[in-house]
PDB file of C-alpha atoms in Angstrom:
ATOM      1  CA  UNK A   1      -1.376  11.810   1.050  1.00 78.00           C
ATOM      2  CA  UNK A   2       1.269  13.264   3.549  1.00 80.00           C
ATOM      3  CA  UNK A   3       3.817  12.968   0.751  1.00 83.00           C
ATOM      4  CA  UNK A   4       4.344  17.030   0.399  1.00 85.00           C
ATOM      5  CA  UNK A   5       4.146  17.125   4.449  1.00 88.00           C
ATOM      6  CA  UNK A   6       6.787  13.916   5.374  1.00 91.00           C
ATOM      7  CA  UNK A   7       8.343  12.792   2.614  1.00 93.00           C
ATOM      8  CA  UNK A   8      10.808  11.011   5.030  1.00 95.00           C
ATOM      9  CA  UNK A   9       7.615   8.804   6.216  1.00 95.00           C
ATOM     10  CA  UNK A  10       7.628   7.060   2.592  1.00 95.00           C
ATOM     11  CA  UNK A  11      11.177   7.470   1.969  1.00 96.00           C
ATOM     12  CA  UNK A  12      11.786   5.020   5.377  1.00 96.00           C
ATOM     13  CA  UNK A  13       8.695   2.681   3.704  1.00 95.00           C
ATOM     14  CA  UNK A  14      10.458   2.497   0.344  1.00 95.00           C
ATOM     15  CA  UNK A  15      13.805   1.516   2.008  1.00 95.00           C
ATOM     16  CA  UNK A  16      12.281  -0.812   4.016  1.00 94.00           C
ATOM     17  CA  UNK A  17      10.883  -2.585   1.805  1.00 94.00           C
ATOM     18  CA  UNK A  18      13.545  -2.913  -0.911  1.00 93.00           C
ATOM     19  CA  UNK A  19      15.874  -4.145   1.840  1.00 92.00           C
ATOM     20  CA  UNK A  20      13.050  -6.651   2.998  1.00 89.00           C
ATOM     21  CA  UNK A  21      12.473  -7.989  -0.489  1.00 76.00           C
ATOM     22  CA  UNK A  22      16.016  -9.069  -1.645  1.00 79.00           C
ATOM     23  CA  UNK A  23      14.817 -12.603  -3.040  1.00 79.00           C
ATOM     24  CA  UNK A  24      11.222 -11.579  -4.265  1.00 83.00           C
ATOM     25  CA  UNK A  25       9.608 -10.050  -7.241  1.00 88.00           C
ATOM     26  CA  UNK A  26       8.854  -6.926  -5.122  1.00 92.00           C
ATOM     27  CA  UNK A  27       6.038  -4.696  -6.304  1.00 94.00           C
ATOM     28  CA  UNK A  28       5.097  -1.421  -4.545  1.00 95.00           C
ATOM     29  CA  UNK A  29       2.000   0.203  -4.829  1.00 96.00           C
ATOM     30  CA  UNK A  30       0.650   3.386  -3.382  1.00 96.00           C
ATOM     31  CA  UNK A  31      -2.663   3.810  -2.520  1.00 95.00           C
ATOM     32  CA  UNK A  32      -5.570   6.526  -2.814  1.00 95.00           C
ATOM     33  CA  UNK A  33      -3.614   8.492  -5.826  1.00 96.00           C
ATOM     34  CA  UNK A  34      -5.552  11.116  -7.305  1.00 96.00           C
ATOM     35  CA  UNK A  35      -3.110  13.514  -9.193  1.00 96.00           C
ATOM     36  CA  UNK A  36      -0.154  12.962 -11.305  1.00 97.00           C
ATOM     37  CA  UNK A  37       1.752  15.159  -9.094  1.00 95.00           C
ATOM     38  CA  UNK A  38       1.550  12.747  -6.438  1.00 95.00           C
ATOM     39  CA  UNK A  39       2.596   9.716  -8.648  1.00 96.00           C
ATOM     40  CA  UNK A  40       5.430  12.283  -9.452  1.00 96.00           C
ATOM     41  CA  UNK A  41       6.681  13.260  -6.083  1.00 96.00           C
ATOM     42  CA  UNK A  42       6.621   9.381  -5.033  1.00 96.00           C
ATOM     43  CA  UNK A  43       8.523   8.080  -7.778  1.00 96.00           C
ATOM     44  CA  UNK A  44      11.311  10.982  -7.256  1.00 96.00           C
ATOM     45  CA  UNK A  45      12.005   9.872  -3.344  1.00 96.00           C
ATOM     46  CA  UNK A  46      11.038   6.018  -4.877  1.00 96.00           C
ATOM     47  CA  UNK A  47      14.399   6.642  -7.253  1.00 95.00           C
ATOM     48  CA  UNK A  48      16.396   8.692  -4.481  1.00 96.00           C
ATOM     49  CA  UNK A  49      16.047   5.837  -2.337  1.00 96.00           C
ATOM     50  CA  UNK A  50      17.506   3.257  -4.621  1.00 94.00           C
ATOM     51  CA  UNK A  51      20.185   5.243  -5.682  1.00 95.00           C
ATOM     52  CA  UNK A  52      21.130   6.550  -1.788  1.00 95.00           C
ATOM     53  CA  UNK A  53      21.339   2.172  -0.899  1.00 94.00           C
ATOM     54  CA  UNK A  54      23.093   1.371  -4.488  1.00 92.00           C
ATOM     55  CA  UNK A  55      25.738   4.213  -3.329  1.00 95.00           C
ATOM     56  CA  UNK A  56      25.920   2.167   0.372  1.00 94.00           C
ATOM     57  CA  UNK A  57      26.084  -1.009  -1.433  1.00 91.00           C
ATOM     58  CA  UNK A  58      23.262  -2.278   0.617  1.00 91.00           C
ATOM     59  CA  UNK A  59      22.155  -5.896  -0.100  1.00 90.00           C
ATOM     60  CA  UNK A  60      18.108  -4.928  -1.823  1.00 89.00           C
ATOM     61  CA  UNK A  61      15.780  -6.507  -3.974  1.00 87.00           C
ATOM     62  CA  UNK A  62      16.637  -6.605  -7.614  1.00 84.00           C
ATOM     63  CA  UNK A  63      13.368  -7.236  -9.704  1.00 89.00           C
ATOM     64  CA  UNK A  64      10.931  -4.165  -8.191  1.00 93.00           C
ATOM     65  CA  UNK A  65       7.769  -3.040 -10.423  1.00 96.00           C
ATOM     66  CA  UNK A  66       6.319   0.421  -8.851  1.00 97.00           C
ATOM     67  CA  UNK A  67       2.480   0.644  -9.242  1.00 98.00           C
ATOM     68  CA  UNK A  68      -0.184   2.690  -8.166  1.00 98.00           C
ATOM     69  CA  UNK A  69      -3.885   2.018  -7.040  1.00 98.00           C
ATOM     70  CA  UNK A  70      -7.362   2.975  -8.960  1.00 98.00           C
ATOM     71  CA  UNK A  71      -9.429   3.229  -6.326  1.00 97.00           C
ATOM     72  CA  UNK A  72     -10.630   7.428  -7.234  1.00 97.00           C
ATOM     73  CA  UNK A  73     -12.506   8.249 -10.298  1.00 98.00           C
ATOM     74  CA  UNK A  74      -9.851  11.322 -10.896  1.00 98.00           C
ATOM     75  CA  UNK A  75      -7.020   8.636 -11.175  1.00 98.00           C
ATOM     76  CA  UNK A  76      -8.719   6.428 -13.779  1.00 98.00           C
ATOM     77  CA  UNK A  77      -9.749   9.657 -15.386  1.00 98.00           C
ATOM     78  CA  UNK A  78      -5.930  10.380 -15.712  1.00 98.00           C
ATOM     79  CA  UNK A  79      -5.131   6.755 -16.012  1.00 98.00           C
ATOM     80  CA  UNK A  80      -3.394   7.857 -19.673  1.00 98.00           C
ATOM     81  CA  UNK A  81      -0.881  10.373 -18.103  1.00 98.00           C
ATOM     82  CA  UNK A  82      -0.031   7.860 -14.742  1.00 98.00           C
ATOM     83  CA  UNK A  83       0.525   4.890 -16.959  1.00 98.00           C
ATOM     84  CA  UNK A  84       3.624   6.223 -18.063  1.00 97.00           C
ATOM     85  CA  UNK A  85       5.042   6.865 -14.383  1.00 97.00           C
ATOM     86  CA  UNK A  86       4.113   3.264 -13.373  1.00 97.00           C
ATOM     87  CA  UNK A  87       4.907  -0.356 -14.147  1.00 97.00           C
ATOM     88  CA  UNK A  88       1.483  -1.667 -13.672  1.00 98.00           C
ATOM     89  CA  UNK A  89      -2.244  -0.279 -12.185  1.00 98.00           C
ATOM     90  CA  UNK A  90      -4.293  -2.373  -9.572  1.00 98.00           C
ATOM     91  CA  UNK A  91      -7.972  -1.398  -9.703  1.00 98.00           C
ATOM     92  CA  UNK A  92      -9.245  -1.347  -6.479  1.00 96.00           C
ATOM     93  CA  UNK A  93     -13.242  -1.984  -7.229  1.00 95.00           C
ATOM     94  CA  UNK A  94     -14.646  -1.284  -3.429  1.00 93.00           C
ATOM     95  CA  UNK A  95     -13.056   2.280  -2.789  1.00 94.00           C
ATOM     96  CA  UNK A  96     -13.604   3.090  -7.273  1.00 96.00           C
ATOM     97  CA  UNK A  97     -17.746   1.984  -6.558  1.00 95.00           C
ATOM     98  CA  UNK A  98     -17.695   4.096  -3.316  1.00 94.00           C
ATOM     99  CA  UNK A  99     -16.751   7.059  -4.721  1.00 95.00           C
ATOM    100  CA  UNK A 100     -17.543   7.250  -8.323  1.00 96.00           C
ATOM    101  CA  UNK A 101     -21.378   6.585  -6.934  1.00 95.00           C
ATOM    102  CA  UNK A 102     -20.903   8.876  -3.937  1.00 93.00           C
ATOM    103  CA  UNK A 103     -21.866   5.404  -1.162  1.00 91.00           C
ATOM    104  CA  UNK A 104     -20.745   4.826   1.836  1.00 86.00           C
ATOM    105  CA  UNK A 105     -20.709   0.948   1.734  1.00 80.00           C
ATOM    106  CA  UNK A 106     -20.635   0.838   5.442  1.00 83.00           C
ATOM    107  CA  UNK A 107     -23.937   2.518   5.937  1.00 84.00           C
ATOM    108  CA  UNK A 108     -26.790   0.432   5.778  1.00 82.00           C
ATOM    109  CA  UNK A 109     -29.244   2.879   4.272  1.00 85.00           C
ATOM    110  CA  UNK A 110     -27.517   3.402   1.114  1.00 85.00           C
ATOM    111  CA  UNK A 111     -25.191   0.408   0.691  1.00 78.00           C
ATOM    112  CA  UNK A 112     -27.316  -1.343  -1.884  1.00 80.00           C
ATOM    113  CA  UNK A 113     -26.895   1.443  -4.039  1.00 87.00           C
ATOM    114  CA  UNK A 114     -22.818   0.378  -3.791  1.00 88.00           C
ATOM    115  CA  UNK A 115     -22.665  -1.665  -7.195  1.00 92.00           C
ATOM    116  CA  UNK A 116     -19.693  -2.391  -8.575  1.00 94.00           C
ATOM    117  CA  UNK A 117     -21.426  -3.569 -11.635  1.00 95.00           C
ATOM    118  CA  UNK A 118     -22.910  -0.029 -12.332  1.00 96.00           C
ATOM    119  CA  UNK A 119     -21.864   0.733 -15.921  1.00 96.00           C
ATOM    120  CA  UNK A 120     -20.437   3.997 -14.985  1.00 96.00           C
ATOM    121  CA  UNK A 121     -17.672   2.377 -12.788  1.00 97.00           C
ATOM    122  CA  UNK A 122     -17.419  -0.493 -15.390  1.00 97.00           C
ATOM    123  CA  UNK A 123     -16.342   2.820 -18.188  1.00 98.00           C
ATOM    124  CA  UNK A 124     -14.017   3.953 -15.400  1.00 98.00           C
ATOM    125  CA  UNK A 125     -12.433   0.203 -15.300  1.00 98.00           C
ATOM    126  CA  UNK A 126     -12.384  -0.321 -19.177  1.00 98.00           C
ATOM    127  CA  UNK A 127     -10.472   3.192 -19.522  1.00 98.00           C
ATOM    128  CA  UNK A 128      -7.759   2.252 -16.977  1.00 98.00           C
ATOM    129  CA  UNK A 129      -6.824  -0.632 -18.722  1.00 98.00           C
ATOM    130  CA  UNK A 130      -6.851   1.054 -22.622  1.00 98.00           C
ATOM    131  CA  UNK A 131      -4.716   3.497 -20.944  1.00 98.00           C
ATOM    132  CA  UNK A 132      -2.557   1.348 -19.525  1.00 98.00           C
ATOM    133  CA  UNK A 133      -2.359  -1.436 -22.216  1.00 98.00           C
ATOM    134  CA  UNK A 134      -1.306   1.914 -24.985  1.00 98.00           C
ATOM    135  CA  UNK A 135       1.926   2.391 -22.526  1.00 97.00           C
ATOM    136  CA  UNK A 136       2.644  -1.555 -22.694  1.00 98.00           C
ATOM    137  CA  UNK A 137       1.363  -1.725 -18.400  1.00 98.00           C
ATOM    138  CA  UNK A 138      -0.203  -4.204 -16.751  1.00 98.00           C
ATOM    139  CA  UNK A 139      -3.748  -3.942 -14.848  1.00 98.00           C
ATOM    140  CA  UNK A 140      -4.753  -6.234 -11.943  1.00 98.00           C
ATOM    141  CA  UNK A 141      -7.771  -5.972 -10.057  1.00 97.00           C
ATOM    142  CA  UNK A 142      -9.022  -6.093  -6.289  1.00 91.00           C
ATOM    143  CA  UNK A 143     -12.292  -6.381  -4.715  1.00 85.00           C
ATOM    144  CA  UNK A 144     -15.311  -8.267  -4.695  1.00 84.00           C
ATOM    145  CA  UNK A 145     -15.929  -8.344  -8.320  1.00 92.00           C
ATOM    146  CA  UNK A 146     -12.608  -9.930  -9.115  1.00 92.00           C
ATOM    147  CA  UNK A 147     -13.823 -12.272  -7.442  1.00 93.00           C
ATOM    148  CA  UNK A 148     -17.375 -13.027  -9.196  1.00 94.00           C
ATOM    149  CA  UNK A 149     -17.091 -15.840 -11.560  1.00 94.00           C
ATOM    150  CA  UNK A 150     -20.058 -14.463 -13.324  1.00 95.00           C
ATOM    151  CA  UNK A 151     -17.899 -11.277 -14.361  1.00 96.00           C
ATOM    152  CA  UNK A 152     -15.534 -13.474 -15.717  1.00 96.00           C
ATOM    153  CA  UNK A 153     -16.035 -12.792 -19.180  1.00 97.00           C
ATOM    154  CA  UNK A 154     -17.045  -8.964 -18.474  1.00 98.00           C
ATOM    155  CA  UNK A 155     -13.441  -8.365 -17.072  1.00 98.00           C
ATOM    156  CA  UNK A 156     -11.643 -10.655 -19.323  1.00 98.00           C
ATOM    157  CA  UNK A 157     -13.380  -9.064 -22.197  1.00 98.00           C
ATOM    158  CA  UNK A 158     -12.307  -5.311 -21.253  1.00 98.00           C
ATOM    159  CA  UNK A 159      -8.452  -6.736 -21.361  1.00 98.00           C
ATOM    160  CA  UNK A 160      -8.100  -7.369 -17.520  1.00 98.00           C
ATOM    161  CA  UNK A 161      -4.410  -8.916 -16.917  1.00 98.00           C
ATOM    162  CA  UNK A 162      -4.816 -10.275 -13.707  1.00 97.00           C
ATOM    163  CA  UNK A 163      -7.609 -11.224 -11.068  1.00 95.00           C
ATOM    164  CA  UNK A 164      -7.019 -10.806  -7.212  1.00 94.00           C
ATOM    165  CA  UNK A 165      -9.341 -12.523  -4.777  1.00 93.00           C
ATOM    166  CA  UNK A 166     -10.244 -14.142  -1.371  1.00 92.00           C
ATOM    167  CA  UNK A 167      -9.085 -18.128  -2.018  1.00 93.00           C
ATOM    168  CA  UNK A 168     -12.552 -19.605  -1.287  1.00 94.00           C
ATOM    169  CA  UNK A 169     -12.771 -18.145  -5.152  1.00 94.00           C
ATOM    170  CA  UNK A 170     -10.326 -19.149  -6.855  1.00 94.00           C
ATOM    171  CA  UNK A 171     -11.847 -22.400  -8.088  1.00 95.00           C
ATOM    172  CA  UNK A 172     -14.714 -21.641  -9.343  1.00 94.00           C
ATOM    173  CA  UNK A 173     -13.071 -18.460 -11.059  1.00 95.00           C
ATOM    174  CA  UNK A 174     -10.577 -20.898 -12.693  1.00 95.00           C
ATOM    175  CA  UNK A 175     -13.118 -23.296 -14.030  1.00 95.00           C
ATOM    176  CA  UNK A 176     -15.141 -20.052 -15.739  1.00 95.00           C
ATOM    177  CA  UNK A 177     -12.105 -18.735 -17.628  1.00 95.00           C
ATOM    178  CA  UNK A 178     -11.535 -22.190 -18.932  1.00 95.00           C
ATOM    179  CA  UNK A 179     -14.684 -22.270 -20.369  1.00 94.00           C
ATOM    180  CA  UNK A 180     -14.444 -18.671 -22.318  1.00 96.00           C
ATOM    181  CA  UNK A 181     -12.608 -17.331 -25.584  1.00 96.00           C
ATOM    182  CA  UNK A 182     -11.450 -13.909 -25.546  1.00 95.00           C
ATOM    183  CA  UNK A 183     -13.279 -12.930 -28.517  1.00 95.00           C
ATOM    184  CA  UNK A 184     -16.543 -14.111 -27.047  1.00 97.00           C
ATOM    185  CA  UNK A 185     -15.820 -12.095 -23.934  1.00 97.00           C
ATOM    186  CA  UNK A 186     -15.293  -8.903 -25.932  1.00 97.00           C
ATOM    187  CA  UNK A 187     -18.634  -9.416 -26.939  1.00 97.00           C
ATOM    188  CA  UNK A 188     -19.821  -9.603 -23.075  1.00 97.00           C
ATOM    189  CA  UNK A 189     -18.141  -6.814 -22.304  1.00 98.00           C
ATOM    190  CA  UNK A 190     -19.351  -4.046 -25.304  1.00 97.00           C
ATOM    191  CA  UNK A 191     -22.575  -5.238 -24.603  1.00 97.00           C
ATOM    192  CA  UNK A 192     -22.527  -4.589 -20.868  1.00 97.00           C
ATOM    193  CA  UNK A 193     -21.151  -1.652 -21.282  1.00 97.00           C
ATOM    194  CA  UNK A 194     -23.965  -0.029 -22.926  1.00 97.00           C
ATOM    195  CA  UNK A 195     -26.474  -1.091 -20.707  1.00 97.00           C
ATOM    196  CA  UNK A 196     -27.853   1.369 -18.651  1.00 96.00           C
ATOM    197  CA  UNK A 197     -27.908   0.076 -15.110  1.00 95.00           C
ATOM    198  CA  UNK A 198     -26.191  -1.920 -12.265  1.00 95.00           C
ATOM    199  CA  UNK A 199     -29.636  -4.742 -12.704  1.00 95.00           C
ATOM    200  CA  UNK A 200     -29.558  -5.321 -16.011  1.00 96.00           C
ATOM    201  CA  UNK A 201     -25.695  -6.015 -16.206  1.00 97.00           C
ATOM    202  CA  UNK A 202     -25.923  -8.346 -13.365  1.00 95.00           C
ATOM    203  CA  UNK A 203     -28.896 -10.005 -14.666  1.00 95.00           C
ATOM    204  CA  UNK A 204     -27.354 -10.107 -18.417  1.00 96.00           C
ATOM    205  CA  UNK A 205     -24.020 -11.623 -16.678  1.00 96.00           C
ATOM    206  CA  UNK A 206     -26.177 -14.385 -14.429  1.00 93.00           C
ATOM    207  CA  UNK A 207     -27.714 -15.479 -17.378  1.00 94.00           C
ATOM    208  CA  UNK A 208     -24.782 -16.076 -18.862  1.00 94.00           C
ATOM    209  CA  UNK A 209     -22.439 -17.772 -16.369  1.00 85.00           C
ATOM    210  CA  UNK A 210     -24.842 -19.674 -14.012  1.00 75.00           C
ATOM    211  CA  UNK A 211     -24.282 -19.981 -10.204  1.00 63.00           C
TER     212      UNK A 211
END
């Protein structure tokens, strides 16, 4: 967000990390995008940087992807024209449900109301990935559903690449996907997707994948 103010703040963040990351698959991401024009501006110092440490001959890392978050409805709204600009997309479901729903999930009095699993943030999540799957990209995602075994089938049916979540999760996550074909979950996820509220896709996904 202070990319038009200091670009030299990000430009001394990109170098750092692509002289950090000599030996790993290095991805960047950059977080709260909301315009193409950011996505834009970031990839041009992004590109200046490599080229200024290729001309130096400094030792950096040599497999980089360059991502972006979804974490704003306008960015998975323009997930078709920021697809092309990026390698992959990693869906960030806390700060997407916060502000497609207008909740502050930190206030008590209207947290409940903070569901990822209401169908209008599910439509924003399903149109990230079609967007990004037509330009050949990637999609991961972040937050507390990716961690859910009972959305399992929901996420894997909308074409989600790649789950992130705390480790306590991973097992029973595991065991779920094992037990699902992808054209069942395709199923899962057109129906839930028409529901018409955060209950009865939780309750249609519960009955389905028991705790």
């Amino acid at each position: 967000r202070m990319v038009r103010e200091r670009p030299d703040i990000l430009a001394n963040q990109f170098e750092a990390l692509l002289l950090s990351g000599q030996e790993c698959d290095l991805r960047i991401m950059l977080p709260m995008v909301s315009s193409v024009g950011e996505v834009k501006r970031a990839r041009e110092i992004f590109d200046e940087v490599v080229e200024r440490l290729k001309k130096e001959q400094a030792p950096m890392a040599k497999r980089i992807q360059f991502g972006i978050m979804i974490e704003v409805p306008s960015a998975a709204l323009l997930a078709e024209h920021l697809a092309p600009l990026v390698d992959f997309f990693s869906i960030g479901t806390n700060d997407l449900t916060q502000y497609s729903l207008a909740v502050d999930r930190t206030n008590e009095r209207v947290a409940p109301l903070a569901s990822p699993y209401n169908p209008a943030v599910l439509k924003l999540i399903k149109m990230t990935i079609d967007a990004a799957h037509a330009q050949g990209k990637w999609v991961g995602l972040c937050g507390e559903l990716g961690g859910d075994a009972a959305t399992v089938p929901l996420l894997l049916g909308m074409g989600l690449d790649e789950f992130s979540m705390a480790p306590s999760s991973i097992p029973s996550v595991k065991h779920t996907i094992r037990q699902w074909k992808l054209s069942d979950c395709a199923a899962v996820a057109e129906k839930a997707l028409a529901m018409p509220g955060s209950t009865d896709v939780v309750n249609y996904l519960k009955g389905l994948v028991p705790a």
